[in-house]
Short mmCIF file of C-alpha atoms in Angstrom, two decimals:
data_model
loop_
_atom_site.label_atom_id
_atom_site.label_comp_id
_atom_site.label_asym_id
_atom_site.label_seq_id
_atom_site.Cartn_x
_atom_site.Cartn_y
_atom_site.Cartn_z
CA UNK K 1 -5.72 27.13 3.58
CA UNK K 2 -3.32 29.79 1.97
CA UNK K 3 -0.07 29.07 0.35
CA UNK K 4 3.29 29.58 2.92
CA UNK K 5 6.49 29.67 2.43
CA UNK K 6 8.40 26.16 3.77
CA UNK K 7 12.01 25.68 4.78
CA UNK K 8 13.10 22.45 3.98
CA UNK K 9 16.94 23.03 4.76
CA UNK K 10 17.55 20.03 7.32
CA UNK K 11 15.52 17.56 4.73
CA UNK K 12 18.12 18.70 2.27
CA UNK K 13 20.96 18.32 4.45
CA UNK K 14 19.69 15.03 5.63
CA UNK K 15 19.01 14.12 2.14
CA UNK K 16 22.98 14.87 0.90
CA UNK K 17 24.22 11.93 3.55
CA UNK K 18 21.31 9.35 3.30
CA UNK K 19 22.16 9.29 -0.60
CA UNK K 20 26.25 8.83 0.60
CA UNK K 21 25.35 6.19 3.00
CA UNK K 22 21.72 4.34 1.69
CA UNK K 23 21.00 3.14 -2.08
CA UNK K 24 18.31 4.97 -3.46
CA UNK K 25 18.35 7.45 0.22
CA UNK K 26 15.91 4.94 1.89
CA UNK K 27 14.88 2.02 2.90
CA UNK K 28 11.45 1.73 0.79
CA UNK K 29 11.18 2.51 -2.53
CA UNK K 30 8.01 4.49 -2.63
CA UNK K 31 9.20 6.95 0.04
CA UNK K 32 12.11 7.68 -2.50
CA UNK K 33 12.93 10.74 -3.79
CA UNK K 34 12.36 10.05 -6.76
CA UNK K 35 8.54 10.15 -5.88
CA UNK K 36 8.03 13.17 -4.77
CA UNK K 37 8.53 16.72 -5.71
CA UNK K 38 12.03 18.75 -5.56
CA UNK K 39 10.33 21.10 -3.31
CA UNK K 40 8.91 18.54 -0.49
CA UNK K 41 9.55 17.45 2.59
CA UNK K 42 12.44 14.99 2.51
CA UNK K 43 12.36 13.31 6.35
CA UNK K 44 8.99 12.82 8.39
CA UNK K 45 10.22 13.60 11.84
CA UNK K 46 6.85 12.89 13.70
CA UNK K 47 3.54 12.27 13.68
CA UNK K 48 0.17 12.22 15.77
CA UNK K 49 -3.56 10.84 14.47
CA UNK K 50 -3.87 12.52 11.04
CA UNK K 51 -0.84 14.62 11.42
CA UNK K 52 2.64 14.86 10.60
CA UNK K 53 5.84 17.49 10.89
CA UNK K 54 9.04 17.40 8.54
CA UNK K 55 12.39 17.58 9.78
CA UNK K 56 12.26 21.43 9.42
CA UNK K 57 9.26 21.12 12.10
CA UNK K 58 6.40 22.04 8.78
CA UNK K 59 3.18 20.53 9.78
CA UNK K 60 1.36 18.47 7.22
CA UNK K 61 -2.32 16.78 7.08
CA UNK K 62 -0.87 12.98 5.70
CA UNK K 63 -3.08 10.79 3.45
CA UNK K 64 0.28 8.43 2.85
CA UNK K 65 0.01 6.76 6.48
CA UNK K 66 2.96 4.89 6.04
CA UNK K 67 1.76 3.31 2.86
CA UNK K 68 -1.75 2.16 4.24
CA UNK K 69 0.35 1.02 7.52
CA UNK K 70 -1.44 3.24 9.64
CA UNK K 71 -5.11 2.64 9.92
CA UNK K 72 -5.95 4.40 13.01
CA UNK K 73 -3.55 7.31 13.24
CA UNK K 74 0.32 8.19 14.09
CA UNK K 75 1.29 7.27 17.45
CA UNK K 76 -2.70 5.91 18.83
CA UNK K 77 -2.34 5.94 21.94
CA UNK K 78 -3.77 1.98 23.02
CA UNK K 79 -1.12 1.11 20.45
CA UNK K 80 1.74 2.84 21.86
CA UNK K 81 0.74 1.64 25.17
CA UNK K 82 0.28 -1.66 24.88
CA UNK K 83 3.99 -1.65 22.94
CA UNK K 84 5.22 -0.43 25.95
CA UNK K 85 4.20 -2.27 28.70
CA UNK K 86 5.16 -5.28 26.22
CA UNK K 87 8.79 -3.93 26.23
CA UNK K 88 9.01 -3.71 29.70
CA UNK K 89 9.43 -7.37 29.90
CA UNK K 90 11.63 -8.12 26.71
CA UNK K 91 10.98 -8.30 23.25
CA UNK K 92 12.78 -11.27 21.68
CA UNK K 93 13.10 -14.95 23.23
CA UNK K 94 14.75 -18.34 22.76
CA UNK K 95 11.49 -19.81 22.80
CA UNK K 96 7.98 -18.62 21.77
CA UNK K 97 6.26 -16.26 24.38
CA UNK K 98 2.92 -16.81 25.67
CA UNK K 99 1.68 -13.69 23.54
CA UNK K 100 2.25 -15.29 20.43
CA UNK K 101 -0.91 -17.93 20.82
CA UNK K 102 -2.91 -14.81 22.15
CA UNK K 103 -1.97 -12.78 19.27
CA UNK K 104 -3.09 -16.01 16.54
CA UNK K 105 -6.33 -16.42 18.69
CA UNK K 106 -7.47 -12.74 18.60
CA UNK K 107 -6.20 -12.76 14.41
CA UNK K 108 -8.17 -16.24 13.62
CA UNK K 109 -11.13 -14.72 15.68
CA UNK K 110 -11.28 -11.61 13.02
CA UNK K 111 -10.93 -13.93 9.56
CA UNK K 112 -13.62 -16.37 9.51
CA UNK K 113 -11.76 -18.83 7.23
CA UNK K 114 -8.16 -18.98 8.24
CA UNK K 115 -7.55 -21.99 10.43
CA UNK K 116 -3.87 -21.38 11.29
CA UNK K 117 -1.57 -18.36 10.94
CA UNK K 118 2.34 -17.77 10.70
CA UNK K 119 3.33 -14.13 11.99
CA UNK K 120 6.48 -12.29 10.09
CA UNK K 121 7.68 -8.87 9.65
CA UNK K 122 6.52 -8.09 5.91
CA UNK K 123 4.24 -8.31 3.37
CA UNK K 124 6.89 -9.73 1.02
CA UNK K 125 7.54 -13.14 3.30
CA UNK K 126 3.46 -13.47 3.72
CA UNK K 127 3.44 -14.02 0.23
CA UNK K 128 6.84 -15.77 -0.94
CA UNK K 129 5.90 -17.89 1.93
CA UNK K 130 1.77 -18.75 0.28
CA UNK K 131 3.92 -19.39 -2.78
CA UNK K 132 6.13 -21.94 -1.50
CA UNK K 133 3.18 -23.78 0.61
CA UNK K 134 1.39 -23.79 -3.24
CA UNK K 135 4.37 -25.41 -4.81
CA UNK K 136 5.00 -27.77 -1.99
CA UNK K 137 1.68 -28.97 -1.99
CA UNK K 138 1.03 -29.01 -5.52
CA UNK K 139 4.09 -30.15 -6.47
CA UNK K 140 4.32 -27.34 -9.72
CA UNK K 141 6.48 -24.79 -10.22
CA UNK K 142 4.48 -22.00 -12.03
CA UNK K 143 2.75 -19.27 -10.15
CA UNK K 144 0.16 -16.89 -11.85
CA UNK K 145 -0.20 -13.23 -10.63
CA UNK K 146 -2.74 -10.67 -11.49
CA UNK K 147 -0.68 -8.23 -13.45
CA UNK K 148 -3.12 -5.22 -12.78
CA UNK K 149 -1.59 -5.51 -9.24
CA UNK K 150 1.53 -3.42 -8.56
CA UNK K 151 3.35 -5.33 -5.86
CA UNK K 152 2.89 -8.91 -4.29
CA UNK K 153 6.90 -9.19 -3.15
CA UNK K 154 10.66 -7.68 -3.26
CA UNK K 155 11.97 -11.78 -4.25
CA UNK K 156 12.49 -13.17 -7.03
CA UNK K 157 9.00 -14.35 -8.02
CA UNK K 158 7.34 -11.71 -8.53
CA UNK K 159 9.96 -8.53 -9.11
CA UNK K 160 11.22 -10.97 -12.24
CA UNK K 161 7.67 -9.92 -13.72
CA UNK K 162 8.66 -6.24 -13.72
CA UNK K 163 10.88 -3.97 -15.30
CA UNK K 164 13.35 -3.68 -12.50
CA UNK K 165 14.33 -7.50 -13.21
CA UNK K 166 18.31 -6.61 -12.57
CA UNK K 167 20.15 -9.77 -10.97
CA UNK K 168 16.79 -11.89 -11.30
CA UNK K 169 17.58 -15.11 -13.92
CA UNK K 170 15.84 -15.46 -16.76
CA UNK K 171 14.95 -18.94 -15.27
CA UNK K 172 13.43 -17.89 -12.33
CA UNK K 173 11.53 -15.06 -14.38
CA UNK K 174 9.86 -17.29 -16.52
CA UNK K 175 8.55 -19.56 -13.07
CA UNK K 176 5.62 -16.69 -13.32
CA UNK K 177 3.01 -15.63 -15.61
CA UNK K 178 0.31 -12.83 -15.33
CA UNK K 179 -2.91 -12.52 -16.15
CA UNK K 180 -5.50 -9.50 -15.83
CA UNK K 181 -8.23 -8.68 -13.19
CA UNK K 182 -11.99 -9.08 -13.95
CA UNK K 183 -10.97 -11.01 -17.15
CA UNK K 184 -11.52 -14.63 -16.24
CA UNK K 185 -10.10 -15.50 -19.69
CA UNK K 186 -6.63 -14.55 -19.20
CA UNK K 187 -6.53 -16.79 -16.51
CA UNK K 188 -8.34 -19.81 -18.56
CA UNK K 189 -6.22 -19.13 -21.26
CA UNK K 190 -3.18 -19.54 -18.37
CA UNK K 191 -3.94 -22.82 -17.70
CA UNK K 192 -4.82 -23.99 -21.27
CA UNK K 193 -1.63 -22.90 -22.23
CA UNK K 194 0.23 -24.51 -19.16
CA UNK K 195 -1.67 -27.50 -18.27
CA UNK K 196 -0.90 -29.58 -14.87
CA UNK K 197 2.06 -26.33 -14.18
CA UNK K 198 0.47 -23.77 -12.33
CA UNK K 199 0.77 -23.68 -8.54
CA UNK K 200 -1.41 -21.34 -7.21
CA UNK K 201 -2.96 -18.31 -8.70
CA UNK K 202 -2.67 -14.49 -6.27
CA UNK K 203 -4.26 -11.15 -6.70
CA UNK K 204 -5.83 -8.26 -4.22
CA UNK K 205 -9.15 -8.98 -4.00
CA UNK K 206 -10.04 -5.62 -5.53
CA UNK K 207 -7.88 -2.26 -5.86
CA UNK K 208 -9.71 0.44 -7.87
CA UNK K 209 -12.23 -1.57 -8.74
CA UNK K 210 -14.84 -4.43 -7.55
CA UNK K 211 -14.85 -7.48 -8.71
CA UNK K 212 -17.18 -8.23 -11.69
CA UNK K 213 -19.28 -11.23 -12.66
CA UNK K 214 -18.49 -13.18 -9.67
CA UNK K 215 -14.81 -12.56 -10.91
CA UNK K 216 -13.11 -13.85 -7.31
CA UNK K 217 -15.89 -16.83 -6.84
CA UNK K 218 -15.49 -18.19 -10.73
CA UNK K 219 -11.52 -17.84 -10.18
CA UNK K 220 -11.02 -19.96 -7.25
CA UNK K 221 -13.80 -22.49 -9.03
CA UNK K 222 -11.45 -22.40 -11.88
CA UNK K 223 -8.45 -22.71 -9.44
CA UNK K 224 -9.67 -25.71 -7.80
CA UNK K 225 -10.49 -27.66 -10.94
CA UNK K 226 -7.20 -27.27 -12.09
CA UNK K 227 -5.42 -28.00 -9.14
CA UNK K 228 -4.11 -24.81 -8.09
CA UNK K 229 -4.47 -22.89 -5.17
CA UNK K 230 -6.40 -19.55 -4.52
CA UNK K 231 -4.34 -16.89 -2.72
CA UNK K 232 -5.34 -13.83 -1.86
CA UNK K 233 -3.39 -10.59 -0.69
CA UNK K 234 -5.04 -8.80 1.47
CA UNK K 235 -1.82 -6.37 2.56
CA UNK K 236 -3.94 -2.97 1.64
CA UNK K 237 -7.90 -4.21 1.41
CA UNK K 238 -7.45 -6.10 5.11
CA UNK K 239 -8.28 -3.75 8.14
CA UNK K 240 -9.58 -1.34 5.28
CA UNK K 241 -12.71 -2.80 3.29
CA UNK K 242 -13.94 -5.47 6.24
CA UNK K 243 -12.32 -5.81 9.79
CA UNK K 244 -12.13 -9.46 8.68
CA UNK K 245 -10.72 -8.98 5.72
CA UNK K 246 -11.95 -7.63 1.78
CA UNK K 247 -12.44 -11.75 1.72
CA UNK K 248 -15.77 -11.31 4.10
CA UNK K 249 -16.61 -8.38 2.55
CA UNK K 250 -16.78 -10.63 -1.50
CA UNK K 251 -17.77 -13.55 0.66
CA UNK K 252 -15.23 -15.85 -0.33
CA UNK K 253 -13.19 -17.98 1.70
CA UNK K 254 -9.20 -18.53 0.38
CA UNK K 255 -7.00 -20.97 0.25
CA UNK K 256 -4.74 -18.72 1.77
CA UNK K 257 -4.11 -15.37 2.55
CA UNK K 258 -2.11 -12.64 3.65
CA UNK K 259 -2.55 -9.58 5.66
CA UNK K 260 0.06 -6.79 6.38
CA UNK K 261 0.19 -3.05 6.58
CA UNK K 262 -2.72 -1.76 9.20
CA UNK K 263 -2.57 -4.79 11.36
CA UNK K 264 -0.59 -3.24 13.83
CA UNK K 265 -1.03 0.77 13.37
CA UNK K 266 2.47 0.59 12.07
CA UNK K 267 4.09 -1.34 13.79
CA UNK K 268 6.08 -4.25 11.97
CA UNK K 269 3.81 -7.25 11.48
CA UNK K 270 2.53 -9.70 8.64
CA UNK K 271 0.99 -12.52 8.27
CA UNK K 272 0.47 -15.13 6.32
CA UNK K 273 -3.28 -17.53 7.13
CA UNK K 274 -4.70 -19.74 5.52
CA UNK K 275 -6.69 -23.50 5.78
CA UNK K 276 -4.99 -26.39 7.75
CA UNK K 277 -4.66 -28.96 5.10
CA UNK K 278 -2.12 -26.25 3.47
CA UNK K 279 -0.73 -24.23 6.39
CA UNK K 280 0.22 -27.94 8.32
CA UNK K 281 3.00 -28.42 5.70
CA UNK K 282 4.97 -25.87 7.48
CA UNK K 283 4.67 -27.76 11.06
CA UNK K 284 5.66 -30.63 13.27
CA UNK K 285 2.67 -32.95 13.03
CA UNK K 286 2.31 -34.13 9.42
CA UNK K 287 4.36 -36.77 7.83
CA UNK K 288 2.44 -37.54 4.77
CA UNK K 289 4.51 -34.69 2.58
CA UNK K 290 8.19 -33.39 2.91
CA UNK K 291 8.68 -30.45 5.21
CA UNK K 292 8.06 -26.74 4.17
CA UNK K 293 10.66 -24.68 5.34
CA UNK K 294 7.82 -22.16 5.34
CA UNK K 295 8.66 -18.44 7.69
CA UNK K 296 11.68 -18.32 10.62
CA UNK K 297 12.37 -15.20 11.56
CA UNK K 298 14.71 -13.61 14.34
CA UNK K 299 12.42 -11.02 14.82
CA UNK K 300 9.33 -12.28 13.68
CA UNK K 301 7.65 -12.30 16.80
CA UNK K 302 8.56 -9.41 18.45
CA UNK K 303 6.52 -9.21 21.55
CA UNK K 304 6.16 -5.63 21.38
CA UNK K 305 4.94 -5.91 17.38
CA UNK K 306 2.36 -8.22 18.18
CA UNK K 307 1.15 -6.55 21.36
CA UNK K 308 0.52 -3.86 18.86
CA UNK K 309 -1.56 -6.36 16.66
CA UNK K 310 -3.62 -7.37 19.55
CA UNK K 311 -4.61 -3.69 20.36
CA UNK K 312 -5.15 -2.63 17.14
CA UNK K 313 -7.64 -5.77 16.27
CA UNK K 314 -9.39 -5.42 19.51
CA UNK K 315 -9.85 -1.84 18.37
CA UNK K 316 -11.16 -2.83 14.67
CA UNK K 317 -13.56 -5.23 16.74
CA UNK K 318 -14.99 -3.26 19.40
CA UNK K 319 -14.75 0.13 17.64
CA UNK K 320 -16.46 1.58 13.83
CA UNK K 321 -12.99 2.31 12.34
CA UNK K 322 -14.12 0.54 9.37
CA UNK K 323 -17.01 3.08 9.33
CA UNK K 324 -15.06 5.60 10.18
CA UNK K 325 -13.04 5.07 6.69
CA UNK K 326 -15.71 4.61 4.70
CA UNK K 327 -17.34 8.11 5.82
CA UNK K 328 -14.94 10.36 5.59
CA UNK K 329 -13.43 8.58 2.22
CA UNK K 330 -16.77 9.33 0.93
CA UNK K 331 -17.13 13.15 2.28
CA UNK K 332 -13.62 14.09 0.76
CA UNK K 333 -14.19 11.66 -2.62
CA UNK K 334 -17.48 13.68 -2.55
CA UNK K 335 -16.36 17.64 -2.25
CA UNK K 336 -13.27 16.42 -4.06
CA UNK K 337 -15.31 15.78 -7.11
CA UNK K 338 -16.96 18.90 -6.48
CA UNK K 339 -14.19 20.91 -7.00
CA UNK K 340 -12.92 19.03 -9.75
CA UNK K 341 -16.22 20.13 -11.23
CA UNK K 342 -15.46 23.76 -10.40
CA UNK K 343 -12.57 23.71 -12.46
CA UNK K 344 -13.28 22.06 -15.53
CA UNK K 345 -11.14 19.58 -14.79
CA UNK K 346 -13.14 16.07 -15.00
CA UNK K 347 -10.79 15.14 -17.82
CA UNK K 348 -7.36 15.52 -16.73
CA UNK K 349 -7.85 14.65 -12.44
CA UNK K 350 -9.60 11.62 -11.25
CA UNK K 351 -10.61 10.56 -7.88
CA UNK K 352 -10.47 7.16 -8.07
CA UNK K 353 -10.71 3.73 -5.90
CA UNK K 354 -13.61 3.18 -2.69
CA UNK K 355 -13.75 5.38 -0.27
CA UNK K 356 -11.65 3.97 2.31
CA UNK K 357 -8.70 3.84 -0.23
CA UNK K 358 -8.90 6.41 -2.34
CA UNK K 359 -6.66 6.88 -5.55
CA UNK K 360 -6.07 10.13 -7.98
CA UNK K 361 -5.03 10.11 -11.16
CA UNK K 362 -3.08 13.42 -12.77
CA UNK K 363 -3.69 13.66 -17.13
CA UNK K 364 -2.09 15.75 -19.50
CA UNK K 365 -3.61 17.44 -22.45
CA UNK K 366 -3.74 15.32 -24.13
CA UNK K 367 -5.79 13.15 -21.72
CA UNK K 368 -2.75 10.71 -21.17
CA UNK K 369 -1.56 9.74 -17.93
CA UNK K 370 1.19 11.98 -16.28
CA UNK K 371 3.75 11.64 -14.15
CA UNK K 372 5.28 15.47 -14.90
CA UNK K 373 1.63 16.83 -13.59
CA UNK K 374 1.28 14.56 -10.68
CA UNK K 375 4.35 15.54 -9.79
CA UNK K 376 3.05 19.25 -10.26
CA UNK K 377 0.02 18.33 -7.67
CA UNK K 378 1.94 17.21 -5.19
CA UNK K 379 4.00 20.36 -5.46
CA UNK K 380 0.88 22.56 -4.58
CA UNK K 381 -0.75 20.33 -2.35
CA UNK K 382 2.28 20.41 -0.03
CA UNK K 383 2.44 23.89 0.04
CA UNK K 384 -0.87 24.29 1.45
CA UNK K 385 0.18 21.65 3.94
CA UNK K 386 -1.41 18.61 2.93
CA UNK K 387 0.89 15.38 2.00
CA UNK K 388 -0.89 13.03 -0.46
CA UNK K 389 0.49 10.37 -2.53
CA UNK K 390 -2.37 8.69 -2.24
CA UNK K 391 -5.82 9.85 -0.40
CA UNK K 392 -5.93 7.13 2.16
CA UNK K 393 -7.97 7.83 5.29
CA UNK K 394 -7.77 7.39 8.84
CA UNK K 395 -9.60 6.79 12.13
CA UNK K 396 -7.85 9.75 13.03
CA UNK K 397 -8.80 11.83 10.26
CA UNK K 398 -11.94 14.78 11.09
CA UNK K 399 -14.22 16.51 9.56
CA UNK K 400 -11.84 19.44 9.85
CA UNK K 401 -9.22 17.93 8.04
CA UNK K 402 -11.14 16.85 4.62
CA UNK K 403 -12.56 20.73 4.93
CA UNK K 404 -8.81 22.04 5.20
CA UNK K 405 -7.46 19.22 2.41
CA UNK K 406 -10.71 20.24 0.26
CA UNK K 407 -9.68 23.78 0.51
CA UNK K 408 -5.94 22.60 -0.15
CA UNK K 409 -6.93 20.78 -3.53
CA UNK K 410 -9.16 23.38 -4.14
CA UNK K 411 -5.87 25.87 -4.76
CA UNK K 412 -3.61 22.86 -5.95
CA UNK K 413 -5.90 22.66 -8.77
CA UNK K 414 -6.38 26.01 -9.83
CA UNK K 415 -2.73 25.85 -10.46
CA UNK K 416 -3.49 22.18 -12.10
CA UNK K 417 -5.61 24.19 -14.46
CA UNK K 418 -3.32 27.15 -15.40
CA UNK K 419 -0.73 24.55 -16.45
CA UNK K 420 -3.01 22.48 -18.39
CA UNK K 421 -3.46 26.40 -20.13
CA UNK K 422 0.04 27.53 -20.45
CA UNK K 423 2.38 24.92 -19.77
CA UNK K 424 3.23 22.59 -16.93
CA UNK K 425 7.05 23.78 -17.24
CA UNK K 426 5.93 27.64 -15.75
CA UNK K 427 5.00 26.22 -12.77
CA UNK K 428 6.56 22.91 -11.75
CA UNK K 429 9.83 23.71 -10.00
CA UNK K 430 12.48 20.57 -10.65
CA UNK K 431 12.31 17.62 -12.33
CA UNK K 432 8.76 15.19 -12.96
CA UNK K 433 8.65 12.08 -10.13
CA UNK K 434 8.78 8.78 -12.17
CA UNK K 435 7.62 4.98 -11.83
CA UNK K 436 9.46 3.25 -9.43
CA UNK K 437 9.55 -0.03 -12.01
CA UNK K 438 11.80 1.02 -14.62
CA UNK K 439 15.13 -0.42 -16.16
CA UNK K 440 17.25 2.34 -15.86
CA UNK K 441 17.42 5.41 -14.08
CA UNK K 442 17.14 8.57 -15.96
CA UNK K 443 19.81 11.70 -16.08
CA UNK K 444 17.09 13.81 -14.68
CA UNK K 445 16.52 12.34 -11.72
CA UNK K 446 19.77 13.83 -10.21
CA UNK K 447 18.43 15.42 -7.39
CA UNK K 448 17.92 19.06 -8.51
CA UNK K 449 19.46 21.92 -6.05
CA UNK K 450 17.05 23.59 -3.98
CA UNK K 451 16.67 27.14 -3.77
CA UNK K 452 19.73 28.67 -2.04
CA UNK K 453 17.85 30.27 1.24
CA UNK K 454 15.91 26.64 1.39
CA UNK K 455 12.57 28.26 0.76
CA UNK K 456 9.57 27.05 -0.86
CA UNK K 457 8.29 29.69 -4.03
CA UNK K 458 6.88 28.57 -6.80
CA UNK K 459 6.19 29.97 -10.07
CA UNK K 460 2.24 29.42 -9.98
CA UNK K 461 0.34 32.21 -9.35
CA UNK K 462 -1.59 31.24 -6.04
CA UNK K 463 -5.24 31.66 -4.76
#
């Protein structure tokens, strides 16, 4: 795939009034800005299976898919339809519509342990709403989250434990305590230090890594004798490692749960699972324990949304997505790491993560991690028409399109290495991307001014 020039004028002109009317230009922050190169595409206008096109109508093969969202591909046809036809009839209610009990039979069907399930419309209320069933039921106020983990939530909880803490109180920061993945210690040493406090304990079952020693098995052992509860968040490894869940795939059954992202192909559902004893305290038919005012949500059951979930799990079920992911994470991780070989670059680019959620990770010279070369990646990689913040897969992905992102890397890095050579600043056009957890924002992340005709050149001598 050969380097083109791109016209991103309507992405700039669209940028200019979403940063007049919308904080931060958007409505999630890792599709800010901030996260991606001067020179890339600033709107996603459309997309179909593996593909995308920018506003300016550039064509792109996307490894983002919606932030893991999108396990099968943009716009999958059974998905669509079945949204449709679900439309036809209404979408919201005054009272609960039939698909609602078809759409927890067909989830409860797919993951073995979960007894009962509350649908919602993100990943942030699955999991505020496991931690309020844990201190309800527990009756403790301190929650425990694996600090190796990026994101569990946008409340209070669990943004209090980062850097972008602004308008969180110090009380309510202090409510929750981290500990580290595969070190079973941290978390002893969590409940030796806070004895008879801690409500439940959450992490991903595994991100880059597996689980060692047991790690998931001795942690909910060492939950359970202390009282706490055993959550796990299965937002990215559900619908990706296991079509029941990364919990099947460990073999290790939660005390709750929560799933997100690919359950619907994009479309807006959550969910938050889990065993009866816990789940109850957020129903009608206990009276043992005070009521848990645990998810309500005006458009939590969307019959459209869930219609999607019930296509998309009958396709996980009946169909080898799961497979599917695992193959073609494994052909591109594979000729990936050829080319990274090729280029004498096994020390400054990793490809990192399993296959069916793949990770890479940009060094400098000095073998540190870097944001200013990432940044520089991304750059090249988008002008050979491949968008990759990340190097998820999806059933829609071919064999065509790990050949043509193969080739794509195969140029970004050439460039990769000529800057590790002669300095990233000759051929990185604009300003580094940066972390979206940080305290302040910089003076160089004022969006730089794009070329004047709106085209794409860069400095780096291309392939």
């Amino acid at each position: 795939m050969s380097p083109s020039g791109q016209k991103f004028e309507n992405s700039h002109r669209l940028r200019d009034i979403a940063h007049r009317l919308i904080p931060g230009g958007c409505h999630t922050y890792a599709k800010g800005d901030d996260q991606y190169p001067v020179l890339a595409p600033g709107f996603i206008a459309r997309g179909l299976g593996s593909h995308v096109w920018d506003a300016d109508g550039n064509e792109y093969i996307e490894y983002g898919m919606g932030n893991r969202a999108v396990g099968l591909g943009h716009a999958y046809p059974p998905v669509v339809q079945a949204a449709v036809q679900a439309l036809a009839t209404g979408c919201n209610f005054t009272r609960p519509n039939p698909i609602e009990v078809e759409c927890a039979e067909q989830f409860l069907r797919l993951i073995d342990g979960a007894e009962m399930v509350k649908f919602c419309k993100d990943g942030s209320d699955a999991t505020s709403g496991a931690v309020r069933l844990a201190r309800a039921y527990t009756g403790r106020d301190l929650i425990a989250c694996c600090g190796d983990h990026p994101f569990f939530s946008v409340d209070d909880w669990f943004i209090g434990t980062t850097a972008m803490n602004a308008g969180i109180p110090e009380a309510t920061r202090k409510l929750t305590l981290t500990f580290r993945y595969n070190d079973i210690e941290s978390v002893r040493a969590l409940f030796e230090q806070h004895p008879g406090q801690i409500a439940a304990v959450i992490l991903e079952p595994a991100r880059t890594e597996d689980p060692k020693d047991n790690f998931l098995q001795e942690l909910q052992r060492l939950c359970h004798a202390e009282g706490a509860l055993f959550i796990l968040d299965e937002m990215i490894t559900g619908f990706r490692w296991h079509k029941s869940g990364a919990q099947k795939f460990y073999d290790i059954v939660p005390d709750l749960s929560t799933f997100g992202k690919a359950i619907a192909n994009g479309f807006s559902v959550s969910a938050l699972a889990g065993k009866r004893e816990f789940m109850r305290l957020g129903g009608l038919d206990h009276f043992d324990k005070p009521r848990v005012f645990l998810l309500s949500t005006t458009h939590g059951a969307e019959t459209h949304a869930l219609a999607a979930a019930i296509a998309s799990m009958q396709i996980y079920q009946r169909e080898p997505v799961i497979e599917h992911l695992h193959r073609q994470g494994s052909r591109l991780a594979m000729q990936l790491d050829q080319v990274v070989r090729r280029h004498d670059l096994g020390s400054w680019f990793k490809i990192i993560g399993r296959p069916c959620c793949l990770l890479y990770g940009t060094l400098d010279q000095n073998g540190k991690p870097s944001q200013t070369f990432r940044t520089l990646f991304l750059q090249e990689i988008i002008r050979r028409g491949v968008l990759a913040p990340s190097l998820v897969v999806s059933y829609s992905h071919t064999d065509e399109d790990i050949e043509r992102t193969v080739d794509a890397v195969d140029g970004a890095l050439a460039v990769y290495r000529q800057a590790l050579e002669h300095g990233v600043e000759k051929y990185l056009v604009g300003r580094p991307t940066e972390g979206v957890y940080r305290h302040y924002n910089r003076p160089s992340e004022v969006l730089a001014s794009p070329p004047t005709d709106g085209v794409y050149r860069s400095a780096a001598a291309t392939r």
